[in-house]
Short mmCIF file of C-alpha atoms in Angstrom, two decimals:
data_model
loop_
_atom_site.label_atom_id
_atom_site.label_comp_id
_atom_site.label_asym_id
_atom_site.label_seq_id
_atom_site.Cartn_x
_atom_site.Cartn_y
_atom_site.Cartn_z
CA UNK K 153 3.94 18.15 12.58
CA UNK K 154 6.45 20.56 14.02
CA UNK K 155 4.87 23.71 15.41
CA UNK K 156 4.69 26.51 12.84
CA UNK K 157 2.87 29.81 12.81
CA UNK K 158 0.27 30.52 10.18
CA UNK K 159 2.59 33.23 8.87
CA UNK K 160 5.45 30.75 8.52
CA UNK K 161 3.26 28.28 6.67
CA UNK K 162 2.02 31.00 4.32
CA UNK K 163 5.62 31.92 3.52
CA UNK K 164 6.60 28.27 2.94
CA UNK K 165 3.73 27.56 0.53
CA UNK K 166 3.68 30.95 -1.14
CA UNK K 167 0.11 31.71 -0.09
CA UNK K 168 -1.71 34.87 0.94
CA UNK K 169 -3.60 35.42 4.16
CA UNK K 170 -7.39 35.69 4.18
CA UNK K 171 -9.66 36.55 7.12
CA UNK K 172 -6.63 36.80 9.41
CA UNK K 173 -4.32 39.77 9.85
CA UNK K 174 -0.54 39.48 9.49
CA UNK K 175 -0.20 40.18 13.20
CA UNK K 176 -2.66 37.40 14.07
CA UNK K 177 -0.91 35.05 11.68
CA UNK K 178 2.39 35.67 13.49
CA UNK K 179 0.79 34.73 16.82
CA UNK K 180 -1.34 31.79 15.65
CA UNK K 181 0.49 28.48 15.82
CA UNK K 182 -0.44 25.18 14.20
CA UNK K 183 0.35 22.69 16.95
CA UNK K 184 -1.78 19.78 15.79
CA UNK K 185 -2.06 17.62 12.72
CA UNK K 186 -2.77 18.50 9.11
CA UNK K 187 -6.07 16.97 8.02
CA UNK K 188 -8.15 16.82 4.83
CA UNK K 189 -11.14 15.23 6.59
CA UNK K 190 -12.99 17.77 8.73
CA UNK K 191 -14.28 14.94 10.94
CA UNK K 192 -10.71 14.26 12.11
CA UNK K 193 -9.93 17.79 13.18
CA UNK K 194 -8.54 18.27 16.68
CA UNK K 195 -7.49 21.48 18.44
CA UNK K 196 -4.48 23.16 16.84
CA UNK K 197 -4.92 21.50 13.43
CA UNK K 198 -4.49 22.85 9.92
CA UNK K 199 -7.36 21.91 7.60
CA UNK K 200 -6.80 21.20 3.89
CA UNK K 201 -9.72 22.35 1.76
CA UNK K 202 -9.60 19.82 -1.06
CA UNK K 203 -12.31 19.47 -3.69
CA UNK K 204 -13.40 15.86 -4.16
CA UNK K 205 -15.79 13.70 -6.12
CA UNK K 206 -18.44 13.82 -3.39
CA UNK K 207 -17.69 17.02 -1.48
CA UNK K 208 -15.61 20.17 -1.62
CA UNK K 209 -13.46 20.73 1.44
CA UNK K 210 -13.96 24.46 1.08
CA UNK K 211 -17.59 23.93 2.12
CA UNK K 212 -16.41 22.37 5.39
CA UNK K 213 -13.87 25.00 6.35
CA UNK K 214 -16.11 26.72 8.91
CA UNK K 215 -16.97 23.44 10.64
CA UNK K 216 -13.29 22.52 10.69
CA UNK K 217 -12.42 25.77 12.47
CA UNK K 218 -15.33 25.26 14.85
CA UNK K 219 -13.83 21.83 15.65
CA UNK K 220 -10.47 23.35 16.55
CA UNK K 221 -8.53 24.03 13.35
CA UNK K 222 -6.58 27.26 13.67
CA UNK K 223 -6.46 27.88 9.92
CA UNK K 224 -7.35 26.45 6.53
CA UNK K 225 -5.12 25.85 3.50
CA UNK K 226 -7.43 26.64 0.60
CA UNK K 227 -7.69 27.74 -3.01
CA UNK K 228 -10.07 30.59 -2.20
CA UNK K 229 -11.22 32.59 0.84
CA UNK K 230 -13.59 30.55 3.01
CA UNK K 231 -14.78 33.04 5.62
CA UNK K 232 -12.41 31.82 8.35
CA UNK K 233 -8.64 32.26 8.83
CA UNK K 234 -6.99 30.80 5.76
CA UNK K 235 -3.85 30.60 3.67
CA UNK K 236 -4.97 30.91 0.07
CA UNK K 237 -2.92 29.49 -2.80
CA UNK K 238 -3.76 30.33 -6.39
CA UNK K 239 -5.30 27.51 -8.48
CA UNK K 240 -3.10 26.24 -11.27
CA UNK K 241 -4.15 25.88 -14.87
CA UNK K 242 -6.01 22.65 -15.50
CA UNK K 243 -6.49 23.20 -19.23
CA UNK K 244 -3.08 22.62 -20.83
CA UNK K 245 -4.39 23.79 -24.20
CA UNK K 246 -5.28 27.28 -23.05
CA UNK K 247 -2.98 27.62 -20.05
CA UNK K 248 -5.70 29.76 -18.46
CA UNK K 249 -6.07 29.91 -14.70
CA UNK K 250 -9.53 28.70 -13.76
CA UNK K 251 -10.10 29.95 -10.22
CA UNK K 252 -13.38 28.07 -9.86
CA UNK K 253 -12.10 24.92 -11.53
CA UNK K 254 -12.15 21.90 -9.20
CA UNK K 255 -9.05 20.26 -10.68
CA UNK K 256 -7.06 23.48 -10.58
CA UNK K 257 -8.05 24.17 -6.99
CA UNK K 258 -7.12 20.68 -5.90
CA UNK K 259 -3.77 20.85 -7.65
CA UNK K 260 -2.96 24.15 -5.98
CA UNK K 261 -3.70 22.85 -2.49
CA UNK K 262 -1.76 19.63 -3.15
CA UNK K 263 1.23 21.60 -4.42
CA UNK K 264 1.14 23.73 -1.27
CA UNK K 265 0.90 20.59 0.86
CA UNK K 266 3.99 19.19 -0.86
CA UNK K 267 5.95 22.39 -0.16
CA UNK K 268 4.95 22.30 3.49
CA UNK K 269 5.88 18.62 3.84
CA UNK K 270 9.24 19.21 2.16
CA UNK K 271 10.08 22.01 4.57
CA UNK K 272 9.10 19.93 7.59
CA UNK K 273 11.00 16.88 6.34
CA UNK K 274 14.17 18.92 5.81
CA UNK K 275 13.93 20.40 9.29
CA UNK K 276 13.44 17.00 10.91
CA UNK K 277 16.24 15.31 8.95
CA UNK K 278 18.56 18.04 10.23
CA UNK K 279 17.54 16.96 13.73
CA UNK K 280 18.23 13.28 13.10
CA UNK K 281 15.12 11.83 11.46
CA UNK K 282 15.80 8.85 9.17
CA UNK K 283 13.53 8.58 6.13
CA UNK K 284 12.91 5.20 4.50
CA UNK K 285 11.15 4.92 1.14
CA UNK K 286 9.61 1.74 -0.29
CA UNK K 287 8.41 1.03 -3.81
CA UNK K 288 7.59 -1.93 -6.02
CA UNK K 289 4.80 -3.24 -8.18
CA UNK K 290 3.44 -5.37 -5.35
CA UNK K 291 4.06 -5.79 -1.65
CA UNK K 292 4.71 -2.13 -0.83
CA UNK K 293 2.15 -1.86 1.93
CA UNK K 294 3.02 -5.20 3.54
CA UNK K 295 6.72 -4.32 3.48
CA UNK K 296 6.09 -0.85 4.84
CA UNK K 297 4.20 -2.42 7.75
CA UNK K 298 7.01 -4.93 8.39
CA UNK K 299 9.62 -2.16 8.31
CA UNK K 300 7.62 -0.16 10.85
CA UNK K 301 7.44 -3.25 13.06
CA UNK K 302 11.17 -4.03 12.97
CA UNK K 303 12.11 -0.40 13.61
CA UNK K 304 9.71 0.05 16.53
CA UNK K 305 12.18 -1.35 19.12
CA UNK K 306 14.73 1.24 17.97
CA UNK K 307 12.65 4.40 18.31
CA UNK K 308 9.46 6.22 17.39
CA UNK K 309 8.25 5.25 13.92
CA UNK K 310 5.84 7.15 11.70
CA UNK K 311 4.28 5.14 8.84
CA UNK K 312 1.13 5.66 6.77
CA UNK K 313 -2.05 3.75 7.49
CA UNK K 314 -2.90 1.46 4.59
CA UNK K 315 -1.72 2.62 1.17
CA UNK K 316 -1.21 6.35 1.61
CA UNK K 317 1.31 6.50 -1.21
CA UNK K 318 0.24 9.22 -3.65
CA UNK K 319 0.42 13.00 -3.98
CA UNK K 320 -1.96 13.41 -1.04
CA UNK K 321 -1.15 10.51 1.26
CA UNK K 322 2.62 10.85 0.92
CA UNK K 323 3.00 14.46 2.17
CA UNK K 324 0.18 13.91 4.67
CA UNK K 325 2.25 11.09 6.19
CA UNK K 326 5.39 13.24 6.24
CA UNK K 327 3.50 15.81 8.27
CA UNK K 328 2.66 13.22 10.96
CA UNK K 329 6.31 13.31 12.00
CA UNK K 330 7.57 15.68 14.68
CA UNK K 331 10.66 16.35 16.78
CA UNK K 332 10.14 13.11 18.69
CA UNK K 333 10.10 10.93 15.56
CA UNK K 334 13.13 8.77 14.84
CA UNK K 335 12.03 7.01 11.64
CA UNK K 336 9.64 7.95 8.85
CA UNK K 337 8.60 5.05 6.60
CA UNK K 338 7.04 6.10 3.31
CA UNK K 339 5.41 4.09 0.55
CA UNK K 340 5.77 5.50 -2.97
CA UNK K 341 3.47 4.59 -5.83
CA UNK K 342 3.26 5.76 -9.42
CA UNK K 343 0.86 5.90 -12.33
CA UNK K 344 3.17 7.84 -14.62
CA UNK K 345 6.89 8.36 -15.09
CA UNK K 346 8.20 11.00 -12.76
CA UNK K 347 5.65 10.32 -10.00
CA UNK K 348 8.15 8.58 -7.71
CA UNK K 349 10.82 11.18 -8.34
CA UNK K 350 8.35 13.91 -7.40
CA UNK K 351 7.31 12.15 -4.20
CA UNK K 352 10.93 11.40 -3.26
CA UNK K 353 11.79 15.07 -3.71
CA UNK K 354 9.32 15.94 -0.95
CA UNK K 355 11.08 13.72 1.59
CA UNK K 356 14.38 12.45 0.16
CA UNK K 357 15.04 8.99 1.64
CA UNK K 358 18.30 8.02 3.30
CA UNK K 359 17.28 4.39 2.83
CA UNK K 360 15.35 3.16 -0.21
CA UNK K 361 13.83 -0.28 -0.80
CA UNK K 362 12.85 -1.57 -4.25
CA UNK K 363 10.88 -4.83 -4.11
CA UNK K 364 9.99 -5.88 -7.63
CA UNK K 365 8.95 -4.81 -11.09
CA UNK K 366 5.70 -6.38 -12.21
CA UNK K 367 2.77 -5.48 -14.40
CA UNK K 368 0.67 -3.35 -12.04
CA UNK K 369 -0.52 -0.24 -13.95
CA UNK K 370 0.77 -1.71 -17.19
CA UNK K 371 -2.07 0.06 -18.98
CA UNK K 372 -0.66 3.39 -17.83
CA UNK K 373 3.03 2.71 -18.47
CA UNK K 374 2.85 0.63 -21.63
CA UNK K 375 5.73 -1.72 -20.85
CA UNK K 376 7.51 -3.45 -17.98
CA UNK K 377 10.67 -1.57 -18.97
CA UNK K 378 8.90 1.74 -18.38
CA UNK K 379 7.72 0.50 -14.99
CA UNK K 380 11.30 -0.46 -14.10
CA UNK K 381 12.56 2.98 -15.07
CA UNK K 382 9.94 4.58 -12.85
CA UNK K 383 10.69 2.35 -9.85
CA UNK K 384 14.38 3.19 -10.31
CA UNK K 385 13.54 6.84 -9.63
CA UNK K 386 13.53 5.96 -5.93
CA UNK K 387 17.03 4.46 -6.06
CA UNK K 388 18.24 7.52 -7.95
CA UNK K 389 16.85 9.83 -5.26
CA UNK K 390 19.13 8.44 -2.54
CA UNK K 391 22.33 10.43 -1.90
CA UNK K 392 25.81 8.93 -1.88
CA UNK K 393 25.70 8.78 1.91
CA UNK K 394 22.53 6.65 1.83
CA UNK K 395 21.64 3.02 1.23
CA UNK K 396 19.59 1.35 -1.50
CA UNK K 397 18.18 -2.08 -0.66
CA UNK K 398 17.42 -4.18 -3.73
CA UNK K 399 15.59 -7.49 -4.04
CA UNK K 400 18.00 -9.11 -6.47
CA UNK K 401 15.70 -12.10 -7.04
CA UNK K 402 14.06 -9.74 -9.56
CA UNK K 403 16.52 -9.09 -12.39
CA UNK K 404 14.95 -5.73 -13.20
CA UNK K 405 15.50 -4.62 -9.61
CA UNK K 406 19.03 -6.04 -9.50
CA UNK K 407 19.94 -3.89 -12.50
CA UNK K 408 19.13 -0.74 -10.49
CA UNK K 409 22.45 -1.14 -8.67
CA UNK K 410 23.99 0.65 -11.63
CA UNK K 411 21.55 3.56 -11.36
CA UNK K 412 22.35 4.81 -7.87
CA UNK K 413 25.33 6.55 -6.29
CA UNK K 414 24.39 5.15 -2.89
CA UNK K 415 25.71 2.01 -1.26
CA UNK K 416 23.73 -1.06 -2.36
CA UNK K 417 22.52 -3.82 -0.06
CA UNK K 418 21.26 -6.90 -1.89
CA UNK K 419 18.62 -9.23 -0.46
CA UNK K 420 17.67 -12.63 -1.81
CA UNK K 421 15.97 -15.86 -0.90
CA UNK K 422 19.39 -17.49 -1.31
CA UNK K 423 23.07 -16.62 -1.20
CA UNK K 424 25.06 -14.84 -2.50
CA UNK K 425 23.53 -11.67 -1.09
CA UNK K 426 24.04 -9.31 1.82
CA UNK K 427 20.84 -10.47 3.52
CA UNK K 428 19.32 -13.80 2.60
CA UNK K 429 17.03 -16.59 3.77
CA UNK K 430 17.82 -20.22 4.41
CA UNK K 431 15.38 -22.89 3.24
CA UNK K 432 11.79 -21.67 3.56
CA UNK K 433 8.98 -23.82 4.96
CA UNK K 434 5.34 -22.84 5.49
CA UNK K 435 3.12 -23.73 8.43
CA UNK K 436 -0.55 -24.68 8.20
CA UNK K 437 -1.57 -21.05 7.60
CA UNK K 438 1.17 -20.48 5.00
CA UNK K 439 3.31 -18.46 7.41
CA UNK K 440 6.97 -18.73 6.33
CA UNK K 441 9.77 -20.04 8.51
CA UNK K 442 13.42 -19.60 7.55
CA UNK K 443 16.89 -18.77 8.83
CA UNK K 444 17.97 -15.15 8.46
CA UNK K 445 21.56 -14.68 7.28
CA UNK K 446 23.30 -11.32 7.05
CA UNK K 447 26.78 -10.22 6.06
CA UNK K 448 28.44 -8.88 9.16
CA UNK K 449 25.49 -10.00 11.28
CA UNK K 450 25.94 -11.77 14.58
CA UNK K 451 25.41 -15.31 13.30
CA UNK K 452 22.25 -16.85 11.91
CA UNK K 453 18.84 -16.57 13.54
CA UNK K 454 15.61 -18.49 12.93
CA UNK K 455 12.65 -16.40 11.81
CA UNK K 456 8.96 -17.28 12.07
CA UNK K 457 6.82 -14.71 10.27
CA UNK K 458 3.46 -13.66 11.61
CA UNK K 459 2.10 -13.00 8.11
CA UNK K 460 0.89 -15.51 5.53
CA UNK K 461 2.20 -16.22 2.05
CA UNK K 462 5.49 -17.42 0.61
CA UNK K 463 5.81 -14.06 -1.12
CA UNK K 464 6.22 -12.42 2.30
CA UNK K 465 9.76 -13.82 2.55
CA UNK K 466 11.16 -11.18 0.20
CA UNK K 467 9.20 -8.46 1.98
CA UNK K 468 10.55 -9.60 5.35
CA UNK K 469 14.12 -9.76 4.08
CA UNK K 470 13.91 -6.18 2.86
CA UNK K 471 12.48 -5.08 6.22
CA UNK K 472 15.28 -6.96 7.98
CA UNK K 473 17.89 -5.23 5.83
CA UNK K 474 16.46 -1.82 6.77
CA UNK K 475 16.51 -2.62 10.48
CA UNK K 476 20.05 -3.99 10.34
CA UNK K 477 21.19 -0.79 8.61
CA UNK K 478 19.56 1.19 11.42
CA UNK K 479 21.43 -0.73 14.12
CA UNK K 480 19.12 -3.59 15.06
CA UNK K 481 20.58 -6.97 15.91
CA UNK K 482 19.50 -10.04 13.93
CA UNK K 483 17.70 -11.35 17.02
CA UNK K 484 15.80 -8.08 17.43
CA UNK K 485 14.74 -8.38 13.81
CA UNK K 486 13.61 -11.98 14.23
CA UNK K 487 11.61 -11.14 17.36
CA UNK K 488 9.92 -8.17 15.70
CA UNK K 489 9.02 -10.12 12.55
CA UNK K 490 7.49 -12.90 14.64
CA UNK K 491 5.19 -10.41 16.33
CA UNK K 492 4.25 -8.48 13.21
CA UNK K 493 0.86 -9.53 11.87
CA UNK K 494 -1.01 -7.84 9.02
CA UNK K 495 -1.23 -4.17 10.00
CA UNK K 496 -3.09 -2.67 7.03
CA UNK K 497 -6.64 -3.68 6.25
CA UNK K 498 -7.64 -6.27 3.65
CA UNK K 499 -4.10 -7.45 2.91
CA UNK K 500 -3.51 -11.16 3.51
CA UNK K 501 -5.55 -11.20 6.69
CA UNK K 502 -6.12 -14.87 7.53
CA UNK K 503 -8.82 -15.60 10.10
CA UNK K 504 -10.92 -18.62 11.04
CA UNK K 505 -14.58 -18.23 11.96
CA UNK K 506 -16.41 -20.08 14.71
CA UNK K 507 -17.68 -22.59 12.14
CA UNK K 508 -14.15 -23.44 11.01
CA UNK K 509 -14.28 -21.49 7.73
CA UNK K 510 -10.90 -19.83 7.09
CA UNK K 511 -11.10 -16.50 5.22
CA UNK K 512 -8.07 -15.08 3.41
CA UNK K 513 -8.92 -11.41 2.98
CA UNK K 514 -6.60 -9.91 0.37
CA UNK K 515 -9.30 -7.79 -1.18
CA UNK K 516 -7.72 -4.34 -1.14
CA UNK K 517 -5.70 -4.61 -4.32
CA UNK K 518 -4.60 -7.02 -7.03
CA UNK K 519 -2.25 -7.42 -9.94
CA UNK K 520 -1.09 -10.60 -11.67
CA UNK K 521 1.85 -11.15 -9.33
CA UNK K 522 -0.08 -10.64 -6.10
CA UNK K 523 -3.01 -12.68 -7.45
CA UNK K 524 -0.71 -15.63 -8.11
CA UNK K 525 0.82 -15.32 -4.65
CA UNK K 526 -2.59 -15.26 -2.97
CA UNK K 527 -3.82 -18.29 -4.93
CA UNK K 528 -0.70 -20.21 -3.94
CA UNK K 529 -1.35 -19.37 -0.28
CA UNK K 530 -4.96 -20.55 -0.66
CA UNK K 531 -3.79 -23.84 -2.15
CA UNK K 532 -1.26 -24.37 0.63
CA UNK K 533 -3.72 -23.67 3.46
CA UNK K 534 -6.35 -25.90 1.85
CA UNK K 535 -3.87 -28.76 1.49
CA UNK K 536 -3.36 -28.85 5.25
CA UNK K 537 -0.83 -30.85 7.18
CA UNK K 538 -2.19 -34.17 5.99
CA UNK K 539 -2.63 -34.55 2.21
CA UNK K 540 -5.54 -36.92 2.77
CA UNK K 541 -7.47 -34.20 4.62
CA UNK K 542 -7.54 -31.51 1.93
CA UNK K 543 -10.04 -28.77 2.69
CA UNK K 544 -12.57 -27.44 0.16
CA UNK K 545 -11.17 -24.21 -1.27
CA UNK K 546 -12.87 -21.18 -2.83
CA UNK K 547 -11.22 -18.47 -4.90
CA UNK K 548 -13.57 -15.48 -5.04
CA UNK K 549 -11.88 -13.12 -7.49
CA UNK K 550 -12.65 -9.76 -9.02
CA UNK K 551 -11.02 -7.65 -11.69
CA UNK K 552 -7.35 -6.70 -11.73
CA UNK K 553 -7.52 -3.10 -12.89
CA UNK K 554 -5.21 -1.00 -15.10
CA UNK K 555 -3.60 -3.82 -17.10
CA UNK K 556 -4.23 -2.21 -20.47
CA UNK K 557 -3.93 -4.44 -23.52
CA UNK K 558 -2.80 -7.38 -21.34
CA UNK K 559 -6.01 -7.43 -19.28
CA UNK K 560 -7.66 -10.28 -21.20
CA UNK K 561 -4.61 -12.55 -21.29
CA UNK K 562 -3.70 -11.92 -17.64
CA UNK K 563 -7.20 -12.68 -16.40
CA UNK K 564 -7.26 -15.81 -18.55
CA UNK K 565 -3.99 -16.94 -16.95
CA UNK K 566 -5.36 -16.46 -13.45
CA UNK K 567 -8.39 -18.59 -14.26
CA UNK K 568 -6.11 -21.33 -15.54
CA UNK K 569 -3.84 -21.07 -12.51
CA UNK K 570 -6.78 -21.66 -10.17
CA UNK K 571 -7.33 -24.98 -11.93
CA UNK K 572 -3.65 -25.95 -11.83
CA UNK K 573 -3.50 -25.26 -8.11
CA UNK K 574 -6.47 -27.58 -7.61
CA UNK K 575 -8.75 -24.88 -6.19
CA UNK K 576 -12.16 -26.48 -5.57
CA UNK K 577 -14.37 -23.58 -6.68
CA UNK K 578 -13.77 -20.36 -8.58
CA UNK K 579 -16.27 -17.54 -8.17
CA UNK K 580 -15.72 -14.76 -10.71
CA UNK K 581 -17.30 -11.52 -9.47
CA UNK K 582 -18.22 -8.86 -12.01
CA UNK K 583 -19.05 -8.49 -15.66
CA UNK K 584 -17.03 -7.47 -18.67
CA UNK K 585 -14.39 -8.93 -20.93
CA UNK K 586 -11.72 -9.35 -18.26
CA UNK K 587 -13.90 -11.37 -15.92
CA UNK K 588 -15.24 -13.36 -18.86
CA UNK K 589 -11.64 -14.19 -19.75
CA UNK K 590 -10.93 -15.41 -16.23
CA UNK K 591 -13.95 -17.70 -16.31
CA UNK K 592 -13.09 -18.89 -19.81
CA UNK K 593 -9.51 -19.67 -18.79
CA UNK K 594 -10.65 -21.87 -15.91
CA UNK K 595 -13.22 -23.70 -18.01
CA UNK K 596 -10.76 -24.35 -20.83
CA UNK K 597 -7.94 -25.42 -18.54
CA UNK K 598 -9.92 -27.90 -16.48
CA UNK K 599 -13.03 -28.63 -18.52
CA UNK K 600 -14.83 -27.18 -15.53
CA UNK K 601 -18.57 -26.94 -15.23
CA UNK K 602 -20.11 -25.95 -11.90
CA UNK K 603 -16.63 -25.58 -10.38
CA UNK K 604 -16.38 -22.16 -12.03
CA UNK K 605 -19.22 -19.70 -11.54
CA UNK K 606 -19.71 -16.11 -12.62
CA UNK K 607 -21.83 -13.72 -10.54
CA UNK K 608 -22.60 -10.09 -11.36
CA UNK K 609 -21.77 -8.42 -8.06
CA UNK K 610 -20.79 -8.69 -4.41
CA UNK K 611 -24.34 -9.34 -3.21
CA UNK K 612 -24.68 -12.31 -5.54
CA UNK K 613 -21.32 -13.68 -4.45
CA UNK K 614 -22.24 -13.37 -0.78
CA UNK K 615 -25.58 -15.09 -1.34
CA UNK K 616 -23.85 -17.99 -3.09
CA UNK K 617 -21.24 -18.37 -0.37
CA UNK K 618 -23.80 -18.20 2.41
CA UNK K 619 -25.75 -20.95 0.73
CA UNK K 620 -22.85 -23.28 -0.06
CA UNK K 621 -19.94 -22.69 2.33
CA UNK K 622 -19.35 -25.63 4.63
CA UNK K 623 -17.53 -25.86 7.95
CA UNK K 624 -13.79 -26.15 7.38
CA UNK K 625 -13.75 -24.54 3.92
CA UNK K 626 -11.07 -22.01 2.95
CA UNK K 627 -12.04 -18.85 1.06
CA UNK K 628 -9.77 -16.34 -0.70
CA UNK K 629 -11.28 -12.94 -1.55
CA UNK K 630 -9.10 -10.85 -3.86
CA UNK K 631 -9.46 -8.10 -6.47
CA UNK K 632 -8.40 -4.57 -7.18
CA UNK K 633 -9.99 -2.11 -4.77
CA UNK K 634 -12.25 -0.73 -7.49
CA UNK K 635 -14.07 -4.08 -7.63
CA UNK K 636 -15.46 -3.51 -4.15
CA UNK K 637 -14.75 -6.97 -2.77
CA UNK K 638 -13.64 -5.52 0.57
CA UNK K 639 -17.34 -5.41 1.50
CA UNK K 640 -17.62 -9.11 0.71
CA UNK K 641 -14.57 -9.93 2.84
CA UNK K 642 -15.94 -7.88 5.72
CA UNK K 643 -19.25 -9.71 5.53
CA UNK K 644 -17.59 -13.12 5.48
CA UNK K 645 -15.33 -12.43 8.42
CA UNK K 646 -17.74 -10.51 10.66
CA UNK K 647 -21.10 -12.19 10.29
CA UNK K 648 -22.42 -14.87 12.64
CA UNK K 649 -22.11 -18.09 10.63
CA UNK K 650 -25.52 -19.08 11.91
CA UNK K 651 -27.17 -15.87 10.73
CA UNK K 652 -28.40 -16.25 7.15
CA UNK K 653 -31.12 -13.60 7.12
#
């Protein structure tokens, strides 16, 4: 973050000083990072006292200051130098301010964080920072990582770790930027209409990328049309001087060209488009190879992606379009994409153990579109270079959350798709109607017996895999994060294959 005094921060967020005099606040400068985890505090930091499900940050304010924080942003005095912001009403029926209410306190601190991030973003844009925003129903994190990779040769890039894309992670990422930052890449997610518009207002993007409109969070939005309207909020946030990059292979995204005043750059897996891919082929680990074409670009360049999955082509094209807009040459883009492996955890990480078992770890999140893409990658890798040497494949799948009324039908479809892709074994992890539908779909589609198995939890799935995995098998682990399959993926990839204790 740019250096600011405690007094300046208090003025920006509209807070009052506690346990620090105005004179001290004028002399005390936040020179470090802004952190909500007291274990990550370093000298010069500002600590956010956020109440959480397991702990209240206010209880850790003293230890944060002891660790080097110069002040705390809090909803109440905490006995150490602090900027206190008043809790907002959490009960919409009464409108009353509940000063000891956890939700109200958290909302107040988050609102203050947003104000601080907005002020810092505006100051840095005035000094030349370029802000890039990315949204879509799936692929946001992978695309954000690819954009960071292709921009790295051009300057200092700030991007969030993993999926820091909500009302906490978004402004927190903004505040990682400083005067030496050239590019700020932000991922924007939404659970309700207006979420993306609110996030974009904190750090208005000069370049926006919209990937796709799927059915993630369909239970919250109610319809794909509502999801499209929400994703379009990012395109609408870009000024006339900016650029909106649209994946026109998705008709709902293509239609957003009419909803922005900015210049539109269209990307596609085929012409006509401003940036497009020649014929795509996959290698033995489902890593795409294609020719990158660009309007006004210096010729055509071959691209070999370092990430797995045919669906990564669209992500890479969007990243390429961003880099080209920022002044990169097509060859610089191709070189950067070749060296860009999976950067965020549990997202299409493909690794092969000492015993020859290949694990596809895509366990961080799932929706119907990303589940289909991951299953297709599994089928491709299992097929191998020689059709006569097909490897035994396992799809270990958990629940896709927040699908609303479509949950049963979507899980049923995934079970059926596993059969159609000739997956050898399906392991359904978890209980409930959705997982029952996935198992039922597979059984009905393929008249499966032992090929489809339901287990209650991660421990049971791991025990089954340890007992039955053979050298050379291919395993996909995928589910929404709430299913907890990241622990299963970690166990599969890290354990000694000979250790079965």
